[in-house]
Amino acid sequence: MKTCLLPALLLIVPTAAWAQTTPGDAPAIIVTGRGLPLPPGTPAYGSVVIGRDRLMHSASGRIETVLGDVAGFQQFRRSDSRSANPSAQGVTLRALGGNASSRTLMLLDGVPLADPFFGYIPFGALAPERLSVVRVTRGGGSGAFGSGAVAGTIELASATRDELPDMALSALYGSRDASELSATITPDLGGGHVSLSGRWDRGDGFYTTPRDQRVAASAPAAYDGWSTNIRAVAPISATSELQFRATLFEDHRTLRFQGADSMSEGQDASIRYVARGPWQVDALAYIQARNFSNIVISSSSFRKTLDQRNTPSTGLGGKIELRPPVGPDHVLRVGADTRLATGDMYEDAYNANVASNPRTFLRHAGGEQWTSGLFIEDDWTLGRLVLTGGARVDRWTIRNGFYRQVNATTGAASGESYADRSGWETTGRIGALFRASDAVALRAAAYSGFRLPTLNELYRPFVVFPITTRANAALNPEKLKGVEAGVDLTPMKGVTLSATAFYNRLDGAIANVTLADVPNTRKRQNVDRIVAKGVELTAAAQMGDFSLSASYAYSHSSVHAPGQAFDAFAPAQSPRHAASGTVAWAPRGGPSLSTTLRYVAKQYEDDLQSDVLPDALTLDAVARLPLAQGVSLVARGENLFDERVITRNAGGSIDLGTPRTLWIGVSWRH
């Protein structure tokens, strides 16, 4: 697949060559590299914005850590992308629970980032230095950005030309022989620009297994990954431009035991046309080619028990949005989007109880899904009041699903082909924003959304000792309904406060349900519903050289499952309290220092609340000292208290999160 991107990459040069400024009285050409501006009703749904400066100055240098600034953001487990199995990197918001697939729609320049088969986010491919801003909307349902946002939306935007230096280099060395190298070059070309960047991260890793549970086969969580990204922006006219992006990445990790290696890789490309004239247009097309492999080692014999040797998947999609000129008081958006996801799983099972470790079964599963939607939204400005509302209708199809198993000894085959299914989903959202004064804004919103089960949830069983989790090809879509109300305050210049109260109901929530009649076994099932209600608070202040940002989320979520043992319990992996605060000192042109304190309350590993993950409080810090023109000394520290963060607890079998990690290095910008 890597070679398939070469023709697209070669298009960059001729495309950018069109971007020649015209002589005479032709309108000035301005290239932004962004999408269309946000509609005026966007704040009605409430959101948290993370700026480029914060993205560039985190202790870990990784995007998932920065997203932790938004209380309520969580991955399936508390591990970051250096010490987690990639397939467990699903993201969610508002304590709606999860089973490693993302309940939050995550976009980069409008392109969905989730793996087409698993639904996880490839965080290792998202270098913060390539980004301009991140907008996190907790809740909000399905809108013009597509289906899948049952717990919210995280929108990432690529850095613009004025934010990118001509050249930048960074090199850091950290604890446990870790290194992080990155480079970016951004030349102007015609009236546009091209930005090429690369990043390489590696480290010997730490022992995720507690000392008293280690054995001779225990191994630290080593990681080695790289990504490269090219983005070109070229003007077509004074009001329109073409944007192209391609990303290649590869990520290798080892978890718990020697030989328990995983690999994920991807090759993504997208092209986007943006027109800002009287008729505004945002048209997008993309392709994703992903793969994943994983070896599971027995925790008793320490031999190979499963080789998930190949999981190729493909995502294809596109979107077009039109904004016709309907007058200064309205922003009307109409459009369509579509996404096709296909994938296969090839894995071999082994008998780990025999010294020869023979192969026992060969398995193959897969299928495809297609969603296509039409949407319409309008934002109506009436003085200090902005009303926003919209609706969309989606047609979904799940087809060609199958599971095959062949006995490696006898050759006997078994399996099943699953019936194709399809349906329609109608969703919508409405909101109101009233600016009572320059200091006070009131907002309220109601919304609905849905999410299809991933191919992984439908067709792929898996084992994380001592628990076996079965797939379920009969899973139905999850459907969300929610309401919220909030207030935004600006009591003085540079100070903002925000509070939101919410109620979300997720019907048909997909959960890993413990089977009472089969020991150590769970099965993915639709439960009646999960109800999450709570309060979210945010604050930010800029006072001279000092800045403060803080976030707190209280989420009281419970499962409604009449007749089940877990009825009225909290969903798995859902803390009730989460908080984050960052204090920074950054005088212009001088040294800078920032510290971030994060707290996550206890949560449960499983649906029966039998395995507890205790609360955790961590402190990070980043210091930067300018040495010469464009050159800075950088020091970073993660988990400075060396807090014991438990990320997995399966019947007492425990995994740990990142311990104290220190970094030192230099950066250069020209």
XYZ file of C-alpha atoms in Angstrom:
670
model
C 0.000 0.000 0.000
C 2.889 2.370 0.599
C 3.625 2.517 -3.129
C -0.007 3.405 -3.816
C 0.558 6.803 -2.261
C 3.495 7.730 -4.475
C 1.392 8.963 -7.432
C -0.585 11.155 -5.052
C 2.596 12.546 -3.528
C 3.892 13.409 -6.989
C 0.798 15.532 -7.580
C 1.985 18.004 -4.974
C 4.592 19.687 -7.149
C 2.360 20.441 -10.159
C -0.543 21.393 -7.876
C 1.581 23.866 -5.955
C 3.021 25.161 -9.204
C -0.424 26.489 -10.115
C -0.141 28.822 -7.124
C 1.495 31.728 -8.909
C 0.371 35.215 -7.972
C -1.190 36.997 -10.902
C 0.005 40.433 -12.024
C -2.018 43.547 -12.403
C -5.175 44.247 -10.440
C -6.091 40.620 -9.646
C -7.397 40.051 -6.094
C -4.799 39.182 -3.520
C -4.526 35.467 -2.903
C -4.610 34.446 0.752
C -3.916 30.833 1.688
C -5.128 29.760 5.121
C -4.738 25.979 5.085
C -7.891 25.691 7.196
C -11.432 24.591 6.568
C -14.431 26.900 6.516
C -14.930 29.107 9.591
C -16.951 27.775 12.486
C -20.645 28.737 12.372
C -21.767 31.279 14.999
C -23.851 28.675 16.836
C -20.894 26.401 17.578
C -20.460 27.672 21.191
C -24.026 26.579 21.979
C -22.785 23.011 22.303
C -19.919 23.914 24.611
C -16.325 22.972 23.904
C -12.774 23.205 25.192
C -10.062 24.552 22.899
C -6.412 23.513 23.279
C -4.063 25.909 21.512
C -0.811 25.234 19.716
C 1.365 26.558 22.534
C -0.066 23.964 24.926
C 0.210 21.208 22.313
C 3.906 22.012 21.860
C 4.760 22.037 25.572
C 3.653 18.832 27.238
C 5.769 16.601 29.466
C 5.257 13.502 27.332
C 5.286 15.139 23.907
C 2.256 13.030 22.994
C -1.190 14.187 21.966
C -3.172 11.806 24.194
C -1.530 13.296 27.283
C -2.501 16.832 26.267
C -6.081 15.717 25.675
C -6.080 14.743 29.344
C -6.291 18.501 30.056
C -9.988 18.095 29.284
C -11.452 16.391 32.345
C -13.665 13.540 31.226
C -11.426 12.545 28.320
C -10.224 8.974 28.644
C -8.855 6.114 26.668
C -10.159 2.616 27.323
C -7.250 2.169 29.735
C -5.100 4.711 31.567
C -1.968 3.757 29.596
C -0.532 6.114 27.008
C 0.363 5.081 23.475
C 3.848 3.859 24.457
C 2.700 1.146 26.866
C -0.809 0.196 25.733
C -1.823 -2.377 23.186
C -2.787 -0.252 20.152
C -6.169 -1.985 19.878
C -7.082 -0.671 23.364
C -6.718 3.011 22.417
C -10.385 3.815 21.994
C -11.415 7.244 23.299
C -14.562 8.373 25.044
C -15.946 11.284 27.059
C -18.482 11.811 29.847
C -17.874 8.431 31.536
C -20.069 6.572 29.057
C -17.850 3.530 29.407
C -16.262 1.629 26.589
C -14.806 -1.621 25.367
C -11.739 -0.283 23.521
C -13.701 1.083 20.539
C -14.053 4.846 20.304
C -17.361 6.393 21.311
C -15.937 9.807 20.464
C -15.551 10.907 16.856
C -11.975 12.121 16.347
C -11.171 14.103 13.188
C -8.027 15.560 11.626
C -8.843 18.259 9.069
C -12.284 16.668 8.787
C -11.003 13.102 8.261
C -12.058 10.401 10.782
C -8.965 8.960 12.478
C -10.352 5.733 13.960
C -8.961 2.452 12.652
C -11.476 0.999 10.133
C -11.445 -2.458 11.800
C -10.858 -1.830 15.516
C -12.066 1.727 16.055
C -8.930 2.722 18.008
C -7.002 5.973 17.472
C -3.388 5.735 16.180
C -2.007 8.280 18.648
C 1.589 7.499 17.707
C 0.951 9.023 14.261
C -0.305 12.343 15.678
C 2.720 14.532 16.354
C 1.679 17.688 18.280
C 4.066 19.910 16.317
C 1.958 19.292 13.184
C -1.202 20.684 14.774
C -2.654 24.152 15.178
C -5.549 23.628 17.571
C -7.760 20.941 19.115
C -11.450 21.472 19.866
C -13.088 18.987 22.247
C -16.891 18.956 22.336
C -18.290 16.736 25.061
C -21.675 15.536 23.808
C -23.132 17.253 20.777
C -24.455 14.206 18.902
C -24.265 13.815 15.135
C -23.846 16.971 13.105
C -22.297 18.052 9.853
C -19.119 16.149 10.748
C -20.725 12.689 10.446
C -22.014 9.811 12.550
C -20.232 8.143 15.460
C -20.126 11.043 17.937
C -22.171 9.448 20.708
C -19.824 10.714 23.444
C -18.545 13.832 21.703
C -16.223 15.090 19.003
C -12.498 15.876 19.018
C -11.478 18.040 16.048
C -7.782 18.453 15.221
C -6.596 21.067 12.730
C -3.212 21.049 11.013
C -0.810 23.908 11.661
C -1.037 26.827 9.249
C 1.886 28.410 7.416
C 2.240 31.288 9.881
C 2.518 28.753 12.729
C 5.163 26.602 11.043
C 8.832 27.660 11.025
C 10.850 27.299 7.857
C 12.819 24.576 9.647
C 12.594 22.988 13.095
C 14.555 20.235 14.816
C 14.129 18.615 18.216
C 16.093 15.880 19.996
C 15.446 14.599 23.518
C 16.856 11.781 25.633
C 14.895 10.278 28.497
C 14.724 7.688 31.217
C 15.213 4.036 30.293
C 17.264 4.892 27.199
C 14.364 6.672 25.506
C 14.779 9.088 22.621
C 12.502 11.400 20.684
C 13.617 12.963 17.413
C 11.550 15.211 15.165
C 12.148 17.498 12.203
C 10.005 19.783 10.048
C 10.743 21.740 6.891
C 8.179 24.105 5.361
C 9.207 25.862 2.151
C 6.934 28.287 0.334
C 6.064 27.141 -3.161
C 4.372 29.541 -5.526
C 1.501 31.090 -3.588
C 1.220 28.092 -1.279
C 3.484 25.929 0.805
C 4.543 22.366 1.490
C 5.334 21.030 4.945
C 7.273 17.806 5.420
C 7.781 16.416 8.905
C 9.073 13.256 10.516
C 9.214 11.882 14.029
C 10.858 8.851 15.654
C 10.213 7.679 19.217
C 11.814 4.714 20.925
C 12.584 3.470 24.417
C 13.435 0.355 26.409
C 10.264 0.958 28.405
C 9.282 0.208 31.981
C 7.910 -2.935 33.592
C 4.126 -2.727 33.449
C 4.055 -5.787 35.737
C 4.444 -5.054 39.472
C 7.664 -6.384 40.972
C 5.891 -9.073 43.034
C 4.196 -10.479 39.902
C 7.217 -10.606 37.611
C 8.650 -13.849 36.301
C 11.666 -14.740 34.212
C 9.679 -14.062 31.019
C 8.527 -10.599 32.133
C 9.698 -7.806 29.866
C 9.539 -4.010 29.957
C 7.136 -2.217 27.620
C 9.619 -1.336 24.889
C 8.386 0.816 22.011
C 9.744 1.932 18.664
C 7.670 3.983 16.256
C 7.974 6.519 13.480
C 5.682 8.659 11.390
C 6.135 11.014 8.476
C 3.667 13.556 7.173
C 3.503 15.751 4.098
C 0.946 18.523 3.691
C 0.614 20.860 0.732
C -1.676 23.866 0.423
C -2.074 25.630 -2.928
C -4.428 28.456 -3.988
C -6.668 27.885 -6.970
C -8.171 31.372 -6.982
C -8.397 34.378 -4.697
C -11.085 32.602 -2.635
C -10.342 28.901 -2.993
C -7.527 26.497 -2.245
C -6.566 22.847 -2.442
C -5.156 20.975 0.566
C -3.378 17.621 0.381
C -2.102 15.491 3.241
C -0.420 12.076 3.427
C 0.782 10.271 6.530
C 2.785 7.070 6.886
C 3.404 5.495 10.294
C 4.600 2.301 11.951
C 4.553 1.414 15.640
C 6.127 -1.562 17.471
C 5.499 -2.403 21.134
C 6.167 -5.185 23.651
C 3.779 -5.810 26.555
C 4.295 -7.829 29.749
C 6.246 -10.826 28.365
C 9.180 -11.473 26.057
C 7.806 -12.134 22.586
C 4.459 -10.416 23.282
C 5.008 -8.010 20.413
C 2.478 -5.877 18.568
C 2.745 -3.828 15.391
C 0.432 -1.249 13.857
C 0.968 0.641 10.633
C -0.927 2.934 8.348
C -0.844 4.890 5.123
C -3.401 7.690 4.957
C -4.042 10.299 2.283
C -6.666 13.010 1.832
C -7.426 15.850 -0.526
C -9.645 18.812 0.334
C -11.089 21.683 -1.651
C -12.146 24.803 0.266
C -13.896 27.780 -1.347
C -14.683 30.936 0.643
C -16.607 32.912 -1.967
C -20.326 33.747 -1.885
C -21.039 30.020 -2.240
C -18.763 28.402 0.327
C -17.652 24.825 -0.313
C -15.756 22.235 1.727
C -15.186 19.024 -0.245
C -13.062 16.189 1.097
C -11.982 12.702 -0.002
C -9.686 10.289 1.844
C -8.249 6.786 1.925
C -6.774 4.851 4.866
C -4.819 1.596 4.699
C -4.115 0.101 8.121
C -2.718 -3.136 9.542
C -2.223 -4.643 12.974
C -0.493 -7.746 14.338
C -0.137 -9.036 17.870
C 1.372 -12.054 19.633
C -0.218 -13.258 22.871
C 2.007 -15.117 25.337
C 0.603 -17.529 27.937
C 1.023 -16.203 31.483
C 1.535 -19.748 32.810
C 3.793 -21.512 30.272
C 5.135 -18.277 28.651
C 4.762 -19.806 25.220
C 2.874 -18.361 22.292
C -0.856 -18.946 22.581
C -2.116 -16.689 19.766
C -0.587 -15.012 16.752
C -2.837 -12.280 15.360
C -0.534 -12.154 12.403
C -2.415 -9.910 9.992
C -5.374 -7.540 10.276
C -5.501 -5.456 7.089
C -8.261 -2.863 6.863
C -9.247 -0.033 4.553
C -11.253 3.130 5.073
C -12.610 5.128 2.143
C -14.762 8.184 2.441
C -15.647 11.704 1.542
C -17.769 14.697 2.401
C -19.117 17.758 0.659
C -20.596 20.752 2.452
C -22.195 23.759 0.766
C -23.003 27.103 2.386
C -25.224 29.106 0.039
C -25.528 32.904 0.451
C -28.820 33.211 2.363
C -28.219 36.553 4.054
C -26.070 37.955 6.853
C -28.213 36.515 9.673
C -28.093 32.880 8.543
C -25.326 30.356 7.991
C -26.938 27.462 6.152
C -25.024 24.208 5.726
C -26.174 21.357 3.505
C -24.181 18.344 2.436
C -23.473 14.649 2.357
C -20.800 12.290 3.660
C -19.971 8.635 3.276
C -17.536 6.096 4.746
C -16.709 2.508 3.786
C -14.769 0.335 6.234
C -13.515 -3.126 5.323
C -11.231 -5.458 7.229
C -9.980 -9.003 7.743
C -8.460 -10.779 10.709
C -5.997 -13.648 10.228
C -4.803 -15.364 13.386
C -3.289 -18.697 14.447
C -3.904 -20.343 17.817
C -1.219 -22.449 19.526
C -1.132 -25.050 22.285
C 0.955 -23.288 24.920
C 0.848 -26.280 27.293
C 3.073 -28.415 25.058
C 6.810 -27.782 24.815
C 6.738 -27.951 21.013
C 4.068 -25.212 21.033
C 2.150 -26.632 18.038
C -0.351 -24.620 16.039
C -3.911 -25.764 16.709
C -6.296 -23.564 14.728
C -6.219 -21.111 11.853
C -8.875 -18.394 11.971
C -10.110 -15.855 9.482
C -12.874 -13.308 10.075
C -13.991 -10.059 8.538
C -16.662 -7.977 6.903
C -17.493 -4.479 5.782
C -19.690 -1.532 6.745
C -20.977 1.412 4.828
C -22.586 4.586 6.170
C -23.867 7.440 4.018
C -25.642 10.519 5.299
C -27.334 13.751 4.269
C -27.354 16.727 6.604
C -28.725 20.247 6.878
C -27.991 22.832 9.579
C -28.749 26.501 10.033
C -27.405 29.101 12.447
C -29.723 32.105 12.855
C -28.382 35.252 14.544
C -30.959 37.508 16.207
C -28.970 40.237 17.890
C -27.495 38.711 21.065
C -29.310 35.426 20.466
C -28.028 32.692 18.160
C -30.246 29.722 17.358
C -28.770 26.649 15.724
C -30.324 23.413 14.609
C -29.941 20.642 12.136
C -30.892 17.147 11.118
C -29.277 14.291 9.293
C -30.383 10.961 7.933
C -27.957 8.052 7.545
C -28.209 4.780 5.689
C -26.001 2.053 7.167
C -25.108 -1.419 5.928
C -23.220 -4.284 7.574
C -22.434 -6.997 5.069
C -20.213 -9.907 4.037
C -19.490 -10.801 7.662
C -17.957 -14.211 8.372
C -15.906 -16.265 10.810
C -13.884 -19.329 9.719
C -11.768 -21.751 11.735
C -9.620 -24.634 10.440
C -8.144 -27.351 12.651
C -4.394 -27.282 11.950
C -4.075 -31.025 12.640
C -7.111 -32.530 10.912
C -7.924 -29.835 8.395
C -11.557 -29.840 9.535
C -13.217 -26.488 8.860
C -16.041 -24.757 10.670
C -17.507 -21.306 10.752
C -20.398 -19.133 9.825
C -21.413 -16.461 7.343
C -23.622 -13.767 8.790
C -26.663 -12.246 7.140
C -26.316 -8.767 5.703
C -28.105 -6.038 7.630
C -29.026 -2.442 6.930
C -31.099 0.363 8.349
C -31.835 4.072 8.525
C -31.017 6.422 11.378
C -32.404 9.929 11.769
C -30.601 12.225 14.200
C -30.496 15.914 14.943
C -29.409 18.642 17.289
C -30.640 22.060 18.370
C -28.973 24.734 20.451
C -29.293 28.295 21.637
C -26.648 30.815 22.680
C -27.675 34.061 24.381
C -25.017 36.675 25.095
C -26.666 38.520 27.971
C -23.680 40.876 28.143
C -20.013 40.992 27.268
C -19.360 39.049 30.484
C -22.171 36.478 30.452
C -23.311 33.954 27.830
C -26.010 31.334 28.402
C -26.370 28.226 26.277
C -28.507 25.116 25.985
C -28.579 22.188 23.583
C -30.293 18.882 22.847
C -29.012 16.250 20.471
C -29.046 12.668 19.285
C -26.508 10.415 17.589
C -25.627 6.823 16.799
C -22.606 4.568 16.402
C -22.287 1.348 14.445
C -20.492 -1.572 16.134
C -16.992 -1.944 14.714
C -15.884 -4.962 12.713
C -13.747 -5.871 15.724
C -16.778 -5.916 18.037
C -18.805 -7.916 15.538
C -16.360 -10.613 14.490
C -13.145 -10.764 16.564
C -12.935 -12.621 19.897
C -9.844 -12.009 22.030
C -8.078 -13.087 25.218
C -6.401 -10.924 27.871
C -5.446 -13.417 30.558
C -7.399 -14.705 32.359
C -10.451 -13.313 30.508
C -11.784 -14.459 27.128
C -14.083 -11.994 25.347
C -16.372 -13.268 22.589
C -17.487 -11.289 19.570
C -21.143 -10.859 18.634
C -22.186 -10.551 14.994
C -25.745 -9.593 16.028
C -24.822 -6.313 17.720
C -27.075 -3.355 16.937
C -26.070 0.328 16.690
C -25.787 2.400 19.853
C -28.143 5.404 20.004
C -27.674 8.513 22.121
C -30.042 11.215 23.328
C -28.772 14.097 25.417
C -29.486 17.546 26.804
C -27.215 20.097 28.439
C -27.184 23.674 29.647
C -24.318 25.942 30.554
C -22.972 29.386 31.263
C -19.776 31.069 30.069
C -18.402 33.965 32.089
C -15.744 36.564 31.314
C -15.562 38.518 34.593
C -12.460 40.427 33.491
C -10.098 40.607 30.579
C -8.110 37.398 30.185
C -10.305 35.351 32.560
C -12.963 32.860 31.409
C -15.122 30.481 33.427
C -17.517 27.874 32.148
C -19.993 25.424 33.679
C -22.102 22.759 31.962
C -24.731 20.396 33.373
C -25.632 17.426 31.194
C -27.817 14.345 30.904
C -26.905 11.704 28.300
C -28.660 8.409 27.634
C -26.975 5.768 25.469
C -29.490 3.120 24.395
C -28.216 -0.270 23.255
C -24.772 0.444 24.687
C -22.215 -2.177 23.651
C -20.474 -3.643 26.695
C -18.264 -6.599 27.559
C -20.742 -8.601 29.643
C -19.558 -11.317 32.038
C -21.260 -14.657 31.329
C -22.567 -16.250 34.516
C -22.472 -19.796 33.131
C -18.975 -19.692 31.581
C -16.013 -18.969 33.905
C -13.630 -16.130 32.936
C -15.641 -15.315 29.840
C -17.299 -12.150 28.611
C -19.303 -11.407 25.492
C -19.996 -8.190 23.689
C -23.683 -7.408 24.078
C -26.104 -4.521 23.701
C -27.315 -3.616 27.192
C -30.522 -1.673 27.723
C -28.852 1.687 28.311
C -26.170 3.714 30.072
C -27.224 6.973 31.690
C -24.568 9.605 32.397
C -25.327 12.865 34.153
C -23.026 15.378 35.719
C -21.298 18.722 35.709
C -18.233 19.996 33.844
C -16.269 23.054 34.938
C -13.464 24.845 33.096
C -11.426 27.944 33.875
C -8.650 29.859 32.139
C -6.763 33.007 33.030
C -3.931 35.012 31.504
C -2.259 37.447 33.905
C 0.871 38.946 32.456
C 3.475 36.216 32.102
C 1.381 33.735 34.065
C -1.444 31.582 32.755
C -3.783 29.081 34.350
C -6.131 26.493 32.887
C -8.213 24.002 34.831
C -10.933 21.464 34.164
C -13.130 19.287 36.373
C -15.771 16.701 35.486
C -18.227 14.986 37.785
C -19.947 12.135 35.939
C -22.505 9.918 37.628
C -23.025 7.136 35.111
C -24.867 3.850 35.603
C -25.936 0.863 33.549
C -29.611 0.021 33.260
C -29.804 -3.717 32.566
C -32.834 -5.334 34.237
C -32.180 -8.933 35.263
C -28.393 -8.628 34.885
C -25.964 -8.824 37.807
C -24.489 -5.435 36.872
C -27.793 -3.524 36.790
C -27.320 -0.054 38.332
C -23.511 -0.476 38.430
C -21.107 2.050 36.958
C -19.901 1.204 33.434
C -16.452 -0.358 33.250
C -13.541 2.098 33.009
C -15.672 5.089 34.080
C -14.374 7.294 36.924
C -16.816 9.557 38.746
C -14.358 12.432 39.221
C -11.599 13.754 36.964
C -9.645 16.989 37.199
C -6.686 18.688 35.548
C -4.894 21.986 36.116
C -1.933 23.661 34.410
C 0.016 26.685 35.646
C 2.540 28.240 33.276
C 5.050 31.087 33.425
C 6.250 32.241 30.029
C 7.782 35.727 29.736
C 8.193 36.790 26.119
C 11.558 35.700 24.742
C 12.723 34.293 28.069
C 12.690 30.967 29.912
C 9.368 29.239 30.548
C 8.003 26.730 33.028
C 4.689 24.887 33.258
C 3.324 22.249 35.616
C 0.240 20.065 35.199
C -1.561 18.246 37.996
C -4.097 15.557 37.066
C -6.454 13.476 39.184
C -8.596 10.492 38.195
C -10.908 8.845 40.715
C -11.185 5.102 41.143
C -12.890 3.101 38.441
C -13.661 -0.535 37.777
C -12.018 -2.895 35.334
C -15.145 -4.961 34.709
C -18.914 -4.757 34.499
C -19.397 -6.517 37.870
C -17.250 -3.983 39.771
C -15.107 -6.799 41.173
C -11.713 -5.392 40.127
C -10.864 -1.870 41.273
C -8.464 0.588 39.663
C -7.569 2.997 42.517
C -7.532 6.757 42.072
C -4.343 8.418 40.857
C -2.748 11.868 41.196
C 0.137 12.760 38.869
C 2.322 15.829 38.352
C 4.090 16.750 35.098
C 6.410 19.661 34.353
C 8.128 21.254 31.353
C 10.928 23.863 31.390
C 12.456 25.680 28.431
C 15.596 27.837 28.489
C 16.606 29.866 25.399
C 20.328 29.492 24.674
C 20.867 31.259 21.364
C 18.929 32.446 18.344
C 16.224 29.808 17.886
C 17.963 27.260 20.145
C 16.447 26.186 23.477
C 17.301 23.702 26.188
C 14.245 21.587 27.098
C 13.641 19.592 30.282
C 10.510 17.522 30.836
C 9.247 15.368 33.675
C 6.338 12.914 33.678
C 4.701 11.633 36.872
C 7.208 13.435 39.069
C 5.651 11.981 42.248
C 6.227 8.483 40.778
C 2.585 7.687 41.514
C 1.594 4.023 41.178
C -1.055 4.158 38.440
C -2.887 0.867 37.922
C -4.133 0.574 34.348
C -5.485 -2.998 34.405
C -6.648 -5.313 37.177
C -8.036 -8.668 36.056
C -8.559 -10.752 39.157
C -5.369 -9.371 40.717
C -3.273 -9.569 37.543
C -2.124 -5.957 37.367
C -0.617 -3.617 34.793
C 0.955 -0.285 35.706
C 1.104 3.079 33.945
C 4.053 5.364 33.257
C 6.366 5.813 36.270
C 8.572 8.870 36.814
C 10.179 9.700 33.467
C 12.695 12.512 32.904
C 13.757 14.067 29.590
C 16.499 16.490 28.510
C 17.167 17.835 25.041
C 17.378 20.745 22.629
C 15.094 22.295 20.049
C 15.857 24.652 17.178
C 13.525 26.794 15.094
C 14.497 28.867 12.055
